[in-house]
Tab-separated table of C-alpha atoms and ligand atoms in Angstrom:
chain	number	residue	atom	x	y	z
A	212	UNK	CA	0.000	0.000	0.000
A	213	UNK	CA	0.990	3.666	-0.946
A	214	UNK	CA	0.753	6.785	0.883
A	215	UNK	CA	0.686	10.493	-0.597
A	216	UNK	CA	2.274	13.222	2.038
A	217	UNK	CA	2.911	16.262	1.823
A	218	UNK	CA	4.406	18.936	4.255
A	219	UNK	CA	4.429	22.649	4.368
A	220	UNK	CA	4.270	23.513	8.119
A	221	UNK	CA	7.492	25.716	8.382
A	222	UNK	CA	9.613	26.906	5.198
A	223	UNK	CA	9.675	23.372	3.357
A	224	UNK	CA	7.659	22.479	0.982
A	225	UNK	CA	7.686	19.006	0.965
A	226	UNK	CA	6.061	15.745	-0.589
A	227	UNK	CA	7.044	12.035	-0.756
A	228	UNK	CA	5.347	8.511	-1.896
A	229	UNK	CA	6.169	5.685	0.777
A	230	UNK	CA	4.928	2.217	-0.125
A	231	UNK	CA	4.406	-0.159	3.025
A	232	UNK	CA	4.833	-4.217	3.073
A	233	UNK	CA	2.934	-6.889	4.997
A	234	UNK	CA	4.803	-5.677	7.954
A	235	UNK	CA	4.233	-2.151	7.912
A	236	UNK	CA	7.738	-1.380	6.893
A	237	UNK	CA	8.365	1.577	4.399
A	238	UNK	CA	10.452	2.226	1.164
A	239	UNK	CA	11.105	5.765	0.754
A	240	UNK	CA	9.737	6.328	-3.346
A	241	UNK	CA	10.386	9.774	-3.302
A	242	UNK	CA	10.612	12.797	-0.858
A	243	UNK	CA	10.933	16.076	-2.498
A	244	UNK	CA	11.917	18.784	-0.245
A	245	UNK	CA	11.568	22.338	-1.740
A	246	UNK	CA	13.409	24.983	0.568
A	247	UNK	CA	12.375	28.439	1.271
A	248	UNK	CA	15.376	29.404	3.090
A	249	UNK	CA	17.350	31.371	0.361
A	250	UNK	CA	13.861	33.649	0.517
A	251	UNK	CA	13.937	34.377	4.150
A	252	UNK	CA	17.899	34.380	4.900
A	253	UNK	CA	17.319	38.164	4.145
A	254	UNK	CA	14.848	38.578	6.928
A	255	UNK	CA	17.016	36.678	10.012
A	256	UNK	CA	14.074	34.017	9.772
A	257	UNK	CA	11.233	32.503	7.971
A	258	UNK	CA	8.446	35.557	7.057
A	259	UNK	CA	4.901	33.627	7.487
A	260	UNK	CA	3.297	35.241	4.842
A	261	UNK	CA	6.083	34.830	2.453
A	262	UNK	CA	5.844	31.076	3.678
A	263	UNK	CA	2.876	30.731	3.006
A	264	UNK	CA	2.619	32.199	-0.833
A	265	UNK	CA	5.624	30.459	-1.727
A	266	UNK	CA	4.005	26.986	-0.204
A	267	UNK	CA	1.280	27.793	-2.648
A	268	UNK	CA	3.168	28.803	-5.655
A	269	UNK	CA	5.498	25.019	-5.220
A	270	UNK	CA	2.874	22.835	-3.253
A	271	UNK	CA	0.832	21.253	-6.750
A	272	UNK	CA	4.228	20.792	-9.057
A	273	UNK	CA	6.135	19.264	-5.885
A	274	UNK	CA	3.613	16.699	-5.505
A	275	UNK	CA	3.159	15.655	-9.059
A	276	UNK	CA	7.286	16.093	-9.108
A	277	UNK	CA	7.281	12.988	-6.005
A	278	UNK	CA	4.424	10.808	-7.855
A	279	UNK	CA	6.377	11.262	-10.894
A	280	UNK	CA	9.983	10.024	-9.078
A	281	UNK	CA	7.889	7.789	-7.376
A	282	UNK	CA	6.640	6.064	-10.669
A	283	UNK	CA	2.998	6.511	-9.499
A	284	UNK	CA	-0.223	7.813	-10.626
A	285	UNK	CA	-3.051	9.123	-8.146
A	286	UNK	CA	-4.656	6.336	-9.061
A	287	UNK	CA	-1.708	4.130	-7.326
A	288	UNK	CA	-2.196	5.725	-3.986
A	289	UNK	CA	-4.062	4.034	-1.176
A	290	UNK	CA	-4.409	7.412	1.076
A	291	UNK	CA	-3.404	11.127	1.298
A	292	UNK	CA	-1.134	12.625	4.553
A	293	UNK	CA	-0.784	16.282	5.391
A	294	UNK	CA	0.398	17.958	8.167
A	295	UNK	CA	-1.975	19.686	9.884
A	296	UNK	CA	-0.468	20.909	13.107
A	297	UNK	CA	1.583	22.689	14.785
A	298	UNK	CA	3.368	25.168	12.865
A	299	UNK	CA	1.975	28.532	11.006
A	300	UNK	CA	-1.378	28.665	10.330
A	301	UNK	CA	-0.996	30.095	6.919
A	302	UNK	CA	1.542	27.753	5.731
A	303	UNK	CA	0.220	24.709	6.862
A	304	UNK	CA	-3.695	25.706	5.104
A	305	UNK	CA	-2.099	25.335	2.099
A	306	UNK	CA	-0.602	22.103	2.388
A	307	UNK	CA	-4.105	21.243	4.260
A	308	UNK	CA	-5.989	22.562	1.667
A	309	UNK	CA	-4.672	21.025	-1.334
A	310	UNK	CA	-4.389	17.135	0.508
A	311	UNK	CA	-8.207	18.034	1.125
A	312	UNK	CA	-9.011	18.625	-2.801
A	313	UNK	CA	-6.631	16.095	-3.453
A	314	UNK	CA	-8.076	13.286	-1.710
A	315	UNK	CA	-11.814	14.677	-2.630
A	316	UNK	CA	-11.592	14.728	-5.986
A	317	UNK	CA	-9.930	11.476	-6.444
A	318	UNK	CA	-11.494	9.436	-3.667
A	319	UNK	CA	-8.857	8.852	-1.626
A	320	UNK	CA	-8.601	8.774	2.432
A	321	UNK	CA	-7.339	11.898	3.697
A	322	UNK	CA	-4.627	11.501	7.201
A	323	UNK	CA	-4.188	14.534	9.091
A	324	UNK	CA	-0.586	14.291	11.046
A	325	UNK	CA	0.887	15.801	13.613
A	326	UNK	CA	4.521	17.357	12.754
A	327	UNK	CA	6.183	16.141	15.789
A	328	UNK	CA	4.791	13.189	15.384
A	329	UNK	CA	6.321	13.006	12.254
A	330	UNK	CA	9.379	13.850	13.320
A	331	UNK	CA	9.599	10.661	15.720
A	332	UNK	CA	8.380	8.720	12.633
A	333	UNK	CA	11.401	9.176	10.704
A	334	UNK	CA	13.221	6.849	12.379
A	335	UNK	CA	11.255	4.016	11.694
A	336	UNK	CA	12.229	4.665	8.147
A	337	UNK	CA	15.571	4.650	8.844
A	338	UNK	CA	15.253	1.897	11.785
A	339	UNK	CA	13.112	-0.908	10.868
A	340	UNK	CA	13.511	-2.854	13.686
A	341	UNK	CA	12.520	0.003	16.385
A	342	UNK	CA	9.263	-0.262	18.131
A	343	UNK	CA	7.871	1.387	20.940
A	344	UNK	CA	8.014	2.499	23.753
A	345	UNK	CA	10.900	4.638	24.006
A	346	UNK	CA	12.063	8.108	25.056
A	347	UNK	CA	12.351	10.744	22.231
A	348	UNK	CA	14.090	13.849	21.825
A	349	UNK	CA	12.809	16.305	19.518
A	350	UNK	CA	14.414	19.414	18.768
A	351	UNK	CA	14.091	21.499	15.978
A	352	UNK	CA	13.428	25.463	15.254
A	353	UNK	CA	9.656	25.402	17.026
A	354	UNK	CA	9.976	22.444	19.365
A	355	UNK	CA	12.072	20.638	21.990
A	356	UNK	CA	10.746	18.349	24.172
A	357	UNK	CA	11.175	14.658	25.674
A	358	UNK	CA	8.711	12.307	24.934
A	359	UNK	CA	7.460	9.043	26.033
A	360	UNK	CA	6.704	7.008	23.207
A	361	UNK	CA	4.324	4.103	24.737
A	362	UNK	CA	3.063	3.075	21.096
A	363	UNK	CA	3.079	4.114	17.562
A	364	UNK	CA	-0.140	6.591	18.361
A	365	UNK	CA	0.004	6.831	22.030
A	366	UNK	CA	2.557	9.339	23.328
A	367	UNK	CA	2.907	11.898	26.057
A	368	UNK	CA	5.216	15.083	26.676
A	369	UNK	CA	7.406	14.550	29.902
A	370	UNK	CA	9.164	17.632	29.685
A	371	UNK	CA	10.117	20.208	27.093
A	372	UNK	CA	11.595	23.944	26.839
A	373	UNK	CA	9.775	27.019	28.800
A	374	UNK	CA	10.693	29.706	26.508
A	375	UNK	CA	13.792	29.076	23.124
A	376	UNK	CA	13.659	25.895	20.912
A	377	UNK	CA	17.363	24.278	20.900
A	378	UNK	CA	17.601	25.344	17.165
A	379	UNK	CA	15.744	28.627	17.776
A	380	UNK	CA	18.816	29.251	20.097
A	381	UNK	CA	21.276	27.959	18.018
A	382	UNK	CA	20.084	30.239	15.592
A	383	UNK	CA	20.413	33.074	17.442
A	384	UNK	CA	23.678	32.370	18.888
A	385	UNK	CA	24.560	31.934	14.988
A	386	UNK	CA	23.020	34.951	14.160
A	387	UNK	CA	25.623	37.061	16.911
A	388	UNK	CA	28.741	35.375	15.381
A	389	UNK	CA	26.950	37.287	11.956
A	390	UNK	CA	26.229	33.535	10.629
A	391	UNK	CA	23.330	34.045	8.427
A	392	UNK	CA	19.900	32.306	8.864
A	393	UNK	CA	19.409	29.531	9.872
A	394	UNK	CA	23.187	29.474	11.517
A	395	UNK	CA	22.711	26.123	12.868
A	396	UNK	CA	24.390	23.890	10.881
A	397	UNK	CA	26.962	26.550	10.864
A	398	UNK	CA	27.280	26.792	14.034
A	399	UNK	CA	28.073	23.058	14.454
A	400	UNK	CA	30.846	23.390	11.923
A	401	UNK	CA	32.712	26.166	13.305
A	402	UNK	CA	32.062	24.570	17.348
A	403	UNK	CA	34.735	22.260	16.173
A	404	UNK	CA	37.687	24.693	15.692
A	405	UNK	CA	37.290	26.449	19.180
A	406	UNK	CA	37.691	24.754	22.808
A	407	UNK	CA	34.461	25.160	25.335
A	408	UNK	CA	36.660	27.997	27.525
A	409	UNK	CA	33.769	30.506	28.195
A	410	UNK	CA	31.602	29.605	31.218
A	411	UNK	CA	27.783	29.067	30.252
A	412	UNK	CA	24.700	28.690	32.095
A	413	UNK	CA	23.183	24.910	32.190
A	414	UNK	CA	19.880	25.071	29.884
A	415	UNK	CA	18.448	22.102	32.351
A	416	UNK	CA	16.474	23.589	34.777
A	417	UNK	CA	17.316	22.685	38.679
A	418	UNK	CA	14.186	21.041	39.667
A	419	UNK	CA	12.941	18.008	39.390
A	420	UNK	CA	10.874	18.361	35.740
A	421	UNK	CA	12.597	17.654	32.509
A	422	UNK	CA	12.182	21.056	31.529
A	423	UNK	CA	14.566	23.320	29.661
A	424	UNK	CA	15.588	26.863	29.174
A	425	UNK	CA	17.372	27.582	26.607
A	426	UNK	CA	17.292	31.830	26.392
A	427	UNK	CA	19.767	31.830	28.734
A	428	UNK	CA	22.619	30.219	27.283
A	429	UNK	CA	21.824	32.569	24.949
A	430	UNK	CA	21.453	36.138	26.812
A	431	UNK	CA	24.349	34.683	28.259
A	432	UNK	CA	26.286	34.150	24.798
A	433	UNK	CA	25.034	38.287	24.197
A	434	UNK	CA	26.524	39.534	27.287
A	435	UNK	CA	29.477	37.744	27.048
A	436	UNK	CA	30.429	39.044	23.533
A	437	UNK	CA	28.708	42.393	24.690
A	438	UNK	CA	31.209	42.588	27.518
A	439	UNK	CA	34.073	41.790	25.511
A	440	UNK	CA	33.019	44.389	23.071
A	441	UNK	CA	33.088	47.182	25.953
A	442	UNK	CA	36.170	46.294	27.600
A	443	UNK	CA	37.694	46.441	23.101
A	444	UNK	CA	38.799	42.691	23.444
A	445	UNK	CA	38.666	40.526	20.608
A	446	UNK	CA	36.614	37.645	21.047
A	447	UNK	CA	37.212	33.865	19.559
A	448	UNK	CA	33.779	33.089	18.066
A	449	UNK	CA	35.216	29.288	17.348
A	450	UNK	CA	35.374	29.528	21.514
A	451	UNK	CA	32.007	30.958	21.673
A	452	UNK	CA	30.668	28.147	19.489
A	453	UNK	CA	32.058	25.915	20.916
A	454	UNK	CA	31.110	26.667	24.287
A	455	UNK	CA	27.471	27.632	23.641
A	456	UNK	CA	27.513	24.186	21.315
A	457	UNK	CA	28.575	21.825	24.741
A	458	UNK	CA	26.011	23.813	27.404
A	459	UNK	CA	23.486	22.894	25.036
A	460	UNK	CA	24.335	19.289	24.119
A	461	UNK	CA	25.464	18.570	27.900
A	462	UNK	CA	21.847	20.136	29.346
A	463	UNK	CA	20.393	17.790	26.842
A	464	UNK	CA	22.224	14.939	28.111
A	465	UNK	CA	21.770	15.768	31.670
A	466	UNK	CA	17.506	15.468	31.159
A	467	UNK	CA	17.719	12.342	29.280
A	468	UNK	CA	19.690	10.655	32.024
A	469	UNK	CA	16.767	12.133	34.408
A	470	UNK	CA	14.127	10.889	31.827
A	471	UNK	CA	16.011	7.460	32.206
A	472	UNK	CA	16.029	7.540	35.595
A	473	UNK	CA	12.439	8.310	36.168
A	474	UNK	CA	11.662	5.667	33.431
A	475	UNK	CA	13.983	2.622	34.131
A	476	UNK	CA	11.501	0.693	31.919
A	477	UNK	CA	12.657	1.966	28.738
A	478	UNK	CA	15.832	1.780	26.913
A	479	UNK	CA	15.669	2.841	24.033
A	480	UNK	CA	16.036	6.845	22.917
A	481	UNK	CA	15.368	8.058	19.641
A	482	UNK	CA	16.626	11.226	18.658
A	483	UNK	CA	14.123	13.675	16.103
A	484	UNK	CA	14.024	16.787	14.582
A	485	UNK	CA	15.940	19.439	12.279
A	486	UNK	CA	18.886	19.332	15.260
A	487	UNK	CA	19.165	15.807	15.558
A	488	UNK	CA	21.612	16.858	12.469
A	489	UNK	CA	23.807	18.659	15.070
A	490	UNK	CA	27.214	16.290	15.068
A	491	UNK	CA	28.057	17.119	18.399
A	492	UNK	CA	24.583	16.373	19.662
A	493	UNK	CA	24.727	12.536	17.725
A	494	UNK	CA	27.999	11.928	19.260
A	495	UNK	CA	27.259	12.900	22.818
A	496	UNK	CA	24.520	11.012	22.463
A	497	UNK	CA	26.054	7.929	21.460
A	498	UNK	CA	28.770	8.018	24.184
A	499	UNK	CA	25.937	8.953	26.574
A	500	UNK	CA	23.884	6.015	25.589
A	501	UNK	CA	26.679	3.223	25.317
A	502	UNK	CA	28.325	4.241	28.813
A	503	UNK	CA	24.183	3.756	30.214
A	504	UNK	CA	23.616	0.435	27.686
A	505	UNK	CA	20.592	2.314	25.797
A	506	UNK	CA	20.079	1.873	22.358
A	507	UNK	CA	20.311	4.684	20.259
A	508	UNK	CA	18.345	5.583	17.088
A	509	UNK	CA	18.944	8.500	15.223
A	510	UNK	CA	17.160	9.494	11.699
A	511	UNK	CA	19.496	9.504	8.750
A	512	UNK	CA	20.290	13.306	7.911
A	513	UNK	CA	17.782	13.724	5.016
A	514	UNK	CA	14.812	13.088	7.568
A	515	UNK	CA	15.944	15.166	10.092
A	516	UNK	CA	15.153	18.790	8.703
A	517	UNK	CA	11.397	18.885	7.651
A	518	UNK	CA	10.065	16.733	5.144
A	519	UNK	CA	7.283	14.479	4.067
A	520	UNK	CA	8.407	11.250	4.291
A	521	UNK	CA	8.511	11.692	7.744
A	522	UNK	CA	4.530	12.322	7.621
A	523	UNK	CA	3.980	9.224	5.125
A	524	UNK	CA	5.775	7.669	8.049
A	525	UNK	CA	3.362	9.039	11.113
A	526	UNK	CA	0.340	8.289	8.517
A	527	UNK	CA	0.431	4.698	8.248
A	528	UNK	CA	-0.935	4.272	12.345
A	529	UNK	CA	-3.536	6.300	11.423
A	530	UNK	CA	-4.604	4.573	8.133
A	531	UNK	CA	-4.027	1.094	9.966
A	532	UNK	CA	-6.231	2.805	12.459
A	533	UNK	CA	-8.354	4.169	10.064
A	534	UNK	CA	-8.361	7.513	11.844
A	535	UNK	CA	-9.024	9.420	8.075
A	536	UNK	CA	-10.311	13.195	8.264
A	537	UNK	CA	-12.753	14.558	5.813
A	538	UNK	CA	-12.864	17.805	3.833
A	539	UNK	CA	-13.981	19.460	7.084
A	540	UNK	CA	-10.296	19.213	8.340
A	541	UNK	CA	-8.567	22.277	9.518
A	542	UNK	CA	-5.051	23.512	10.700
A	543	UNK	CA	-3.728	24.279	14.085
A	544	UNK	CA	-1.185	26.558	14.734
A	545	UNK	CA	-0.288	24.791	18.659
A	546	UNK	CA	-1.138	21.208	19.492
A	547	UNK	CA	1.069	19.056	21.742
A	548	UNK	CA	1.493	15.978	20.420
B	146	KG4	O1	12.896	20.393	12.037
B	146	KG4	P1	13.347	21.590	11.282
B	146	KG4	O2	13.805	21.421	9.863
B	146	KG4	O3	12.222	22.687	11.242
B	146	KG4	C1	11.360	22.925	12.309
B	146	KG4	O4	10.381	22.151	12.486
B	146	KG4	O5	11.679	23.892	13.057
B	146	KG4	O6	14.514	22.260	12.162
B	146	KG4	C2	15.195	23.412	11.750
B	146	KG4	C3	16.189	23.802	12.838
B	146	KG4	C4	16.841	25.164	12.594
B	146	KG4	O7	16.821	25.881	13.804
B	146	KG4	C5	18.266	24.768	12.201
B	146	KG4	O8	19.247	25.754	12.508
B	146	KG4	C6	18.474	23.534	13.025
B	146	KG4	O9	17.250	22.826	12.902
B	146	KG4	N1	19.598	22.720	12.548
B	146	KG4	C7	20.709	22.498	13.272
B	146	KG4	C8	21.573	21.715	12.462
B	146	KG4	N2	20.946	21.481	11.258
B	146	KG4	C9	19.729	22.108	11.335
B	146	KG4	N3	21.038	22.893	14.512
B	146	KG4	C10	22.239	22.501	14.978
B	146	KG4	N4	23.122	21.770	14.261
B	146	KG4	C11	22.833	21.337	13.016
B	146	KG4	N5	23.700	20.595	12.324
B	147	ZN	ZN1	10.044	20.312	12.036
């Protein structure tokens, strides 16, 4: 069986054919990813109303582009995914709208997904053998938080951030060191040719949730270089990469280990989300999780950022659920999970 998906939540346009066996195991057909970031690099960040007219201007030829890679015809597909929450309103109606006149006019199921959902999903294209439960960790530009995966559909936030997403920081620190948007990737490189000299704040908050906050690693990052500025000394900003790169990563670490700790049962973590690309974060993690014996499963780099294979991914639990929507479907700008 064959699902449509399509993505357009953030500033991706997205769409991808995944065919599923017996076993419920996918084949990635295609997964076209359309970027919007060369249009909002200009602006420091992602515009929503530029989002959302470039979603509509790429949305129709980037899904006949992926059922064209994908060797299929409309006719070939068994349902149609969209994202429909969180993310901006505006850019995720379009992607909402056209699955709904999609699947209307050719008869076909329509799945509404959840993005973070999705997220998690993309490692069970990548890992075929993982199955619930298991602890996540998504971070991306909108989200961070730990999950508790108990089953493919039933899932439950155990802690998260209070105020910055990890890649909303990382963007920002980027965006000091004059790294243009989005800096994170960037920033990852360039952590590598400092050392972590400059004293940060922990982003793990001293209590007993598994709660983050990341803004002040950040601030912190600001008055650093702000100080340094005043007082006319040059700073390193491979140091200040680096630095800001292992407060993050270690705060990280430090919740998991409480997450594990508070949830002996479980020993598996998956990583998810457009920083589960960070390098330094994937090999903390993996020193983190053989020194504790937890498995580790991480999405290969193409499904971390946003895309719709990802959403094919979270769609087939609903379709094996049958949990279909119907053109009365609408977008949501929050939702948890
Ligand atoms: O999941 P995603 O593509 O979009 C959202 O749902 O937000 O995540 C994008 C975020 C951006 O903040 C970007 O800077 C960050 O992921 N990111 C990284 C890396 N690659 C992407 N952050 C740190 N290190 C990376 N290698
Ligand atoms: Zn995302």
């Amino acid at each position: 069986m064959k699902i449509l998906s399509i993505e357009s939540s953030c500033d991706e346009t997205s769409a991808a054919v995944l065919a599923f066996d017996g076993d419920g195991k996918a084949t990635v057909l295609s997964n076209i990813v359309a970027s919007q970031i060369d249009i909002h690099a200009r602006y420091g960040g992602v515009v929503p109303e530029i989002a959302s007219r470039a979603h509509a201007e790429a949305v129709s030829k980037i899904t006949y582009d992926a059922l064209e890679e994908a060797a299929c015809k409309i006719d070939d597909i068994d349902a149609v995914a969209v994202t429909a929450e969180p993310g901006l309103i505006g850019a995720l109606l379009v992607g909402v709208n056209f699955a709904k006149a999609l699947a209307y006019s050719n008869k076909k199921p329509l799945i509404a997904v959840n993005h973070i959902r999705g997220h998690i999903a993309a490692n069970y294209i990548t890992h075929k053998d993982l199955k619930p439960p298991f602890l996540a960790l998504v971070a991306s530009g909108g989200h961070t938080s730990i999950i508790k995966v108990s089953d493919y559909r039933d899932m439950q936030v155990i802690g998260g951030t209070r105020d910055d997403a990890l890649g909303e920081a990382f963007d920002k620190v980027a965006r000091v060191l004059g790294i243009n948007y989005p800096g994170g990737a960037e920033l990852d490189r360039l952590a590598y040719k400092g050392t972590p000299c400059i004293k940060l704040p922990s982003a793990a908050i001293h209590d007993d949730t598994l709660d983050f906050s990341f803004s002040g690693i950040k601030t912190a990052v600001l008055n650093y270089i702000n100080s340094a500025e005043q007082k006319g000394e040059r700073i390193s900003r491979e140091d200040v990469a680096a630095s800001f790169v292992e407060a993050a990563v270690s705060s990280v670490i430090k919740k998991l280990d409480d997450a594990l700790k508070r949830y002996p049962e479980l020993d598996k973590i998956a990583l998810a989300g457009g920083v589960a690309a960070n390098s330094h974060l994937r090999a903390a993690l993996e020193k983190f999780c053989r020194e504790r014996g937890v498995a580790l499963y991480m999405p290969e780099l193409k499904y971390c950022g946003d895309n719709a294979a990802m959403i094919g991914s979270a769609a087939y639990f609903e379709y094996v659920a049958e949990n279909f929507s119907d053109t009365g479907l609408n977008a949501s700008a929050t939702a948890d999970i």
